[in-house]
């Protein structure tokens, strides 16, 4: 959550800085530029909201899988314990035979629980890995788009500055020419 907050803070600061520079040097009216910047900012907010929603859904899915695994384990242990109690209630003559049966059932249950747990753990690992890849890909795309927008704003600002210098130089020459006459 802190990484997301840090990224959003950095993106916001960058957007505000870029907007300020663009407003100072924009050949467009301030209102037009502000609308463009607001539209871009809204687009990036929407993307971030979508990615946040995906992460929440994946987290919910992982939580549900973990709960299902816990319920399966709980059920298997409860079932095995019930079988053990039933078997111990039998007569002492059958105790040895029953003990071996119980031992086999417990081992089967343990093996079943182990296999179920391993399967659930592998599923959780795959889901977590896929989620990590998706989030990483989202971050890369967002960073690339932010870089591209920043470069465009920088180029526009440089063009505006160059044009302003040229116009200032032309005005300066006109003033000098008029003063020399």
PDB file of C-alpha atoms in Angstrom:
ATOM      1  CA  UNK A   1       0.000   0.000   0.000  1.00  0.00           C
ATOM      2  CA  UNK A   2       2.894   2.414   0.763  1.00  0.00           C
ATOM      3  CA  UNK A   3       4.459   1.738  -2.639  1.00  0.00           C
ATOM      4  CA  UNK A   4       1.172   2.612  -4.290  1.00  0.00           C
ATOM      5  CA  UNK A   5       0.916   5.789  -2.209  1.00  0.00           C
ATOM      6  CA  UNK A   6       4.517   6.734  -3.038  1.00  0.00           C
ATOM      7  CA  UNK A   7       3.952   6.180  -6.707  1.00  0.00           C
ATOM      8  CA  UNK A   8       0.738   8.182  -6.684  1.00  0.00           C
ATOM      9  CA  UNK A   9       2.457  11.003  -4.781  1.00  0.00           C
ATOM     10  CA  UNK A  10       5.329  11.051  -7.295  1.00  0.00           C
ATOM     11  CA  UNK A  11       2.949  10.929 -10.229  1.00  0.00           C
ATOM     12  CA  UNK A  12       0.883  13.761  -8.750  1.00  0.00           C
ATOM     13  CA  UNK A  13       3.934  15.936  -8.083  1.00  0.00           C
ATOM     14  CA  UNK A  14       5.215  15.270 -11.597  1.00  0.00           C
ATOM     15  CA  UNK A  15       1.851  16.087 -13.129  1.00  0.00           C
ATOM     16  CA  UNK A  16       1.543  19.318 -11.153  1.00  0.00           C
ATOM     17  CA  UNK A  17       5.090  20.375 -12.065  1.00  0.00           C
ATOM     18  CA  UNK A  18       4.533  19.595 -15.719  1.00  0.00           C
ATOM     19  CA  UNK A  19       1.254  21.491 -15.661  1.00  0.00           C
ATOM     20  CA  UNK A  20       2.916  24.540 -14.123  1.00  0.00           C
ATOM     21  CA  UNK A  21       5.692  24.581 -16.729  1.00  0.00           C
ATOM     22  CA  UNK A  22       3.211  24.042 -19.516  1.00  0.00           C
ATOM     23  CA  UNK A  23       0.988  26.855 -18.283  1.00  0.00           C
ATOM     24  CA  UNK A  24       3.910  29.250 -18.178  1.00  0.00           C
ATOM     25  CA  UNK A  25       5.069  28.521 -21.707  1.00  0.00           C
ATOM     26  CA  UNK A  26       1.939  27.320 -23.481  1.00  0.00           C
ATOM     27  CA  UNK A  27       0.896  28.959 -26.741  1.00  0.00           C
ATOM     28  CA  UNK A  28      -2.660  27.871 -25.928  1.00  0.00           C
ATOM     29  CA  UNK A  29      -4.907  29.642 -23.520  1.00  0.00           C
ATOM     30  CA  UNK A  30      -4.585  28.622 -19.915  1.00  0.00           C
ATOM     31  CA  UNK A  31      -8.108  27.277 -19.907  1.00  0.00           C
ATOM     32  CA  UNK A  32      -7.465  24.981 -22.887  1.00  0.00           C
ATOM     33  CA  UNK A  33      -4.219  23.710 -21.378  1.00  0.00           C
ATOM     34  CA  UNK A  34      -5.791  23.121 -17.982  1.00  0.00           C
ATOM     35  CA  UNK A  35      -8.566  21.120 -19.635  1.00  0.00           C
ATOM     36  CA  UNK A  36      -6.024  18.970 -21.517  1.00  0.00           C
ATOM     37  CA  UNK A  37      -4.017  18.379 -18.350  1.00  0.00           C
ATOM     38  CA  UNK A  38      -7.158  17.554 -16.368  1.00  0.00           C
ATOM     39  CA  UNK A  39      -8.216  15.082 -19.071  1.00  0.00           C
ATOM     40  CA  UNK A  40      -4.790  13.375 -19.009  1.00  0.00           C
ATOM     41  CA  UNK A  41      -4.796  13.263 -15.215  1.00  0.00           C
ATOM     42  CA  UNK A  42      -8.292  11.758 -15.179  1.00  0.00           C
ATOM     43  CA  UNK A  43      -7.199   9.113 -17.696  1.00  0.00           C
ATOM     44  CA  UNK A  44      -4.267   8.091 -15.491  1.00  0.00           C
ATOM     45  CA  UNK A  45      -6.467   8.079 -12.380  1.00  0.00           C
ATOM     46  CA  UNK A  46      -8.908   5.755 -14.135  1.00  0.00           C
ATOM     47  CA  UNK A  47      -6.072   3.391 -15.080  1.00  0.00           C
ATOM     48  CA  UNK A  48      -4.735   3.367 -11.528  1.00  0.00           C
ATOM     49  CA  UNK A  49      -8.232   2.679 -10.180  1.00  0.00           C
ATOM     50  CA  UNK A  50      -8.589  -0.279 -12.554  1.00  0.00           C
ATOM     51  CA  UNK A  51      -5.230  -1.716 -11.495  1.00  0.00           C
ATOM     52  CA  UNK A  52      -6.055  -1.244  -7.827  1.00  0.00           C
ATOM     53  CA  UNK A  53      -9.334  -3.046  -8.354  1.00  0.00           C
ATOM     54  CA  UNK A  54      -7.506  -5.967 -10.032  1.00  0.00           C
ATOM     55  CA  UNK A  55      -5.119  -6.213  -7.085  1.00  0.00           C
ATOM     56  CA  UNK A  56      -8.021  -6.207  -4.598  1.00  0.00           C
ATOM     57  CA  UNK A  57      -9.820  -8.920  -6.574  1.00  0.00           C
ATOM     58  CA  UNK A  58      -6.686 -11.066  -6.652  1.00  0.00           C
ATOM     59  CA  UNK A  59      -6.200 -10.588  -2.913  1.00  0.00           C
ATOM     60  CA  UNK A  60      -9.806 -11.599  -2.282  1.00  0.00           C
ATOM     61  CA  UNK A  61      -9.337 -14.649  -4.470  1.00  0.00           C
ATOM     62  CA  UNK A  62      -6.188 -15.667  -2.582  1.00  0.00           C
ATOM     63  CA  UNK A  63      -7.987 -15.199   0.723  1.00  0.00           C
ATOM     64  CA  UNK A  64     -10.869 -17.373  -0.446  1.00  0.00           C
ATOM     65  CA  UNK A  65      -8.498 -20.126  -1.595  1.00  0.00           C
ATOM     66  CA  UNK A  66      -6.709 -20.050   1.764  1.00  0.00           C
ATOM     67  CA  UNK A  67     -10.029 -20.247   3.619  1.00  0.00           C
ATOM     68  CA  UNK A  68     -11.136 -23.191   1.470  1.00  0.00           C
ATOM     69  CA  UNK A  69      -7.867 -24.998   2.207  1.00  0.00           C
ATOM     70  CA  UNK A  70      -8.287 -24.371   5.935  1.00  0.00           C
ATOM     71  CA  UNK A  71     -11.863 -25.662   5.827  1.00  0.00           C
ATOM     72  CA  UNK A  72     -10.760 -28.809   3.961  1.00  0.00           C
ATOM     73  CA  UNK A  73      -8.020 -29.455   6.501  1.00  0.00           C
ATOM     74  CA  UNK A  74     -10.400 -28.819   9.410  1.00  0.00           C
ATOM     75  CA  UNK A  75     -12.989 -31.175   7.932  1.00  0.00           C
ATOM     76  CA  UNK A  76     -10.426 -33.937   7.289  1.00  0.00           C
ATOM     77  CA  UNK A  77      -9.011 -33.666  10.827  1.00  0.00           C
ATOM     78  CA  UNK A  78     -12.486 -33.615  12.376  1.00  0.00           C
ATOM     79  CA  UNK A  79     -13.531 -36.629  10.313  1.00  0.00           C
ATOM     80  CA  UNK A  80     -10.366 -38.507  11.263  1.00  0.00           C
ATOM     81  CA  UNK A  81     -10.840 -37.680  14.964  1.00  0.00           C
ATOM     82  CA  UNK A  82     -14.417 -38.961  14.834  1.00  0.00           C
ATOM     83  CA  UNK A  83     -13.233 -42.200  13.257  1.00  0.00           C
ATOM     84  CA  UNK A  84     -10.597 -42.576  16.000  1.00  0.00           C
ATOM     85  CA  UNK A  85     -13.183 -42.089  18.794  1.00  0.00           C
ATOM     86  CA  UNK A  86     -15.534 -44.620  17.245  1.00  0.00           C
ATOM     87  CA  UNK A  87     -12.807 -47.197  16.904  1.00  0.00           C
ATOM     88  CA  UNK A  88     -11.583 -46.751  20.491  1.00  0.00           C
ATOM     89  CA  UNK A  89     -15.083 -47.472  21.802  1.00  0.00           C
ATOM     90  CA  UNK A  90     -14.994 -51.026  20.459  1.00  0.00           C
ATOM     91  CA  UNK A  91     -14.117 -54.037  22.549  1.00  0.00           C
ATOM     92  CA  UNK A  92     -10.619 -54.618  23.875  1.00  0.00           C
ATOM     93  CA  UNK A  93     -10.269 -57.818  21.817  1.00  0.00           C
ATOM     94  CA  UNK A  94     -10.518 -55.868  18.596  1.00  0.00           C
ATOM     95  CA  UNK A  95      -8.364 -53.051  19.902  1.00  0.00           C
ATOM     96  CA  UNK A  96      -5.191 -54.223  18.202  1.00  0.00           C
ATOM     97  CA  UNK A  97      -6.920 -54.739  14.858  1.00  0.00           C
ATOM     98  CA  UNK A  98      -8.776 -51.484  15.227  1.00  0.00           C
ATOM     99  CA  UNK A  99      -5.553 -49.690  16.084  1.00  0.00           C
ATOM    100  CA  UNK A 100      -3.974 -50.826  12.820  1.00  0.00           C
ATOM    101  CA  UNK A 101      -7.077 -49.746  10.871  1.00  0.00           C
ATOM    102  CA  UNK A 102      -7.056 -46.373  12.586  1.00  0.00           C
ATOM    103  CA  UNK A 103      -3.362 -45.997  11.909  1.00  0.00           C
ATOM    104  CA  UNK A 104      -3.938 -46.658   8.218  1.00  0.00           C
ATOM    105  CA  UNK A 105      -6.891 -44.246   8.115  1.00  0.00           C
ATOM    106  CA  UNK A 106      -4.885 -41.540   9.873  1.00  0.00           C
ATOM    107  CA  UNK A 107      -1.984 -42.020   7.465  1.00  0.00           C
ATOM    108  CA  UNK A 108      -4.358 -41.843   4.517  1.00  0.00           C
ATOM    109  CA  UNK A 109      -5.996 -38.746   5.983  1.00  0.00           C
ATOM    110  CA  UNK A 110      -2.627 -37.152   6.627  1.00  0.00           C
ATOM    111  CA  UNK A 111      -1.564 -37.965   3.090  1.00  0.00           C
ATOM    112  CA  UNK A 112      -4.851 -36.580   1.781  1.00  0.00           C
ATOM    113  CA  UNK A 113      -4.445 -33.404   3.845  1.00  0.00           C
ATOM    114  CA  UNK A 114      -0.840 -33.101   2.697  1.00  0.00           C
ATOM    115  CA  UNK A 115      -1.802 -33.495  -0.964  1.00  0.00           C
ATOM    116  CA  UNK A 116      -4.713 -31.064  -0.605  1.00  0.00           C
ATOM    117  CA  UNK A 117      -2.490 -28.546   1.136  1.00  0.00           C
ATOM    118  CA  UNK A 118       0.272 -28.888  -1.466  1.00  0.00           C
ATOM    119  CA  UNK A 119      -2.258 -28.434  -4.261  1.00  0.00           C
ATOM    120  CA  UNK A 120      -3.756 -25.354  -2.596  1.00  0.00           C
ATOM    121  CA  UNK A 121      -0.280 -23.930  -1.888  1.00  0.00           C
ATOM    122  CA  UNK A 122       0.753 -24.424  -5.515  1.00  0.00           C
ATOM    123  CA  UNK A 123      -2.460 -22.755  -6.657  1.00  0.00           C
ATOM    124  CA  UNK A 124      -1.803 -19.849  -4.294  1.00  0.00           C
ATOM    125  CA  UNK A 125       1.771 -19.540  -5.569  1.00  0.00           C
ATOM    126  CA  UNK A 126       0.606 -19.463  -9.187  1.00  0.00           C
ATOM    127  CA  UNK A 127      -2.080 -16.892  -8.490  1.00  0.00           C
ATOM    128  CA  UNK A 128       0.383 -14.748  -6.522  1.00  0.00           C
ATOM    129  CA  UNK A 129       2.977 -15.043  -9.285  1.00  0.00           C
ATOM    130  CA  UNK A 130       0.423 -14.092 -11.960  1.00  0.00           C
ATOM    131  CA  UNK A 131      -0.794 -11.172  -9.854  1.00  0.00           C
ATOM    132  CA  UNK A 132       2.780  -9.987  -9.340  1.00  0.00           C
ATOM    133  CA  UNK A 133       3.428 -10.125 -13.080  1.00  0.00           C
ATOM    134  CA  UNK A 134       0.228  -8.210 -13.831  1.00  0.00           C
ATOM    135  CA  UNK A 135       0.987  -5.511 -11.265  1.00  0.00           C
ATOM    136  CA  UNK A 136       4.593  -5.237 -12.497  1.00  0.00           C
ATOM    137  CA  UNK A 137       3.409  -4.910 -16.087  1.00  0.00           C
ATOM    138  CA  UNK A 138       0.882  -2.275 -15.078  1.00  0.00           C
ATOM    139  CA  UNK A 139       3.556  -0.272 -13.262  1.00  0.00           C
ATOM    140  CA  UNK A 140       5.892  -0.402 -16.274  1.00  0.00           C
ATOM    141  CA  UNK A 141       3.158   0.766 -18.651  1.00  0.00           C
ATOM    142  CA  UNK A 142       2.141   3.591 -16.331  1.00  0.00           C
ATOM    143  CA  UNK A 143       5.741   4.745 -15.861  1.00  0.00           C
ATOM    144  CA  UNK A 144       6.353   4.638 -19.621  1.00  0.00           C
ATOM    145  CA  UNK A 145       3.222   6.705 -20.305  1.00  0.00           C
ATOM    146  CA  UNK A 146       4.257   9.222 -17.661  1.00  0.00           C
ATOM    147  CA  UNK A 147       7.732   9.490 -19.235  1.00  0.00           C
ATOM    148  CA  UNK A 148       6.244   9.981 -22.686  1.00  0.00           C
ATOM    149  CA  UNK A 149       3.895  12.710 -21.419  1.00  0.00           C
ATOM    150  CA  UNK A 150       6.778  14.408 -19.619  1.00  0.00           C
ATOM    151  CA  UNK A 151       8.917  14.355 -22.772  1.00  0.00           C
ATOM    152  CA  UNK A 152       6.069  15.839 -24.826  1.00  0.00           C
ATOM    153  CA  UNK A 153       5.585  18.603 -22.285  1.00  0.00           C
ATOM    154  CA  UNK A 154       9.328  19.273 -22.198  1.00  0.00           C
ATOM    155  CA  UNK A 155       9.516  19.480 -26.000  1.00  0.00           C
ATOM    156  CA  UNK A 156       6.527  21.830 -26.112  1.00  0.00           C
ATOM    157  CA  UNK A 157       8.044  24.044 -23.412  1.00  0.00           C
ATOM    158  CA  UNK A 158      11.370  24.183 -25.284  1.00  0.00           C
ATOM    159  CA  UNK A 159       9.577  25.158 -28.497  1.00  0.00           C
ATOM    160  CA  UNK A 160       7.650  27.893 -26.688  1.00  0.00           C
ATOM    161  CA  UNK A 161      10.861  29.243 -25.113  1.00  0.00           C
ATOM    162  CA  UNK A 162      12.656  29.230 -28.484  1.00  0.00           C
ATOM    163  CA  UNK A 163       9.744  31.030 -30.154  1.00  0.00           C
ATOM    164  CA  UNK A 164       9.606  33.585 -27.331  1.00  0.00           C
ATOM    165  CA  UNK A 165      13.363  34.218 -27.656  1.00  0.00           C
ATOM    166  CA  UNK A 166      13.043  34.700 -31.400  1.00  0.00           C
ATOM    167  CA  UNK A 167      10.164  37.139 -30.961  1.00  0.00           C
ATOM    168  CA  UNK A 168      12.016  39.007 -28.217  1.00  0.00           C
ATOM    169  CA  UNK A 169      15.091  39.260 -30.435  1.00  0.00           C
ATOM    170  CA  UNK A 170      12.952  40.558 -33.325  1.00  0.00           C
ATOM    171  CA  UNK A 171      11.317  43.138 -31.060  1.00  0.00           C
ATOM    172  CA  UNK A 172      14.731  44.149 -29.740  1.00  0.00           C
ATOM    173  CA  UNK A 173      16.037  44.630 -33.293  1.00  0.00           C
ATOM    174  CA  UNK A 174      12.932  46.671 -34.235  1.00  0.00           C
ATOM    175  CA  UNK A 175      13.401  48.889 -31.199  1.00  0.00           C
ATOM    176  CA  UNK A 176      17.104  49.392 -31.982  1.00  0.00           C
ATOM    177  CA  UNK A 177      16.320  50.172 -35.617  1.00  0.00           C
ATOM    178  CA  UNK A 178      13.699  52.702 -34.616  1.00  0.00           C
ATOM    179  CA  UNK A 179      16.044  54.272 -32.108  1.00  0.00           C
ATOM    180  CA  UNK A 180      18.827  54.550 -34.700  1.00  0.00           C
ATOM    181  CA  UNK A 181      16.581  56.377 -37.173  1.00  0.00           C
TER     182      UNK A 181
END
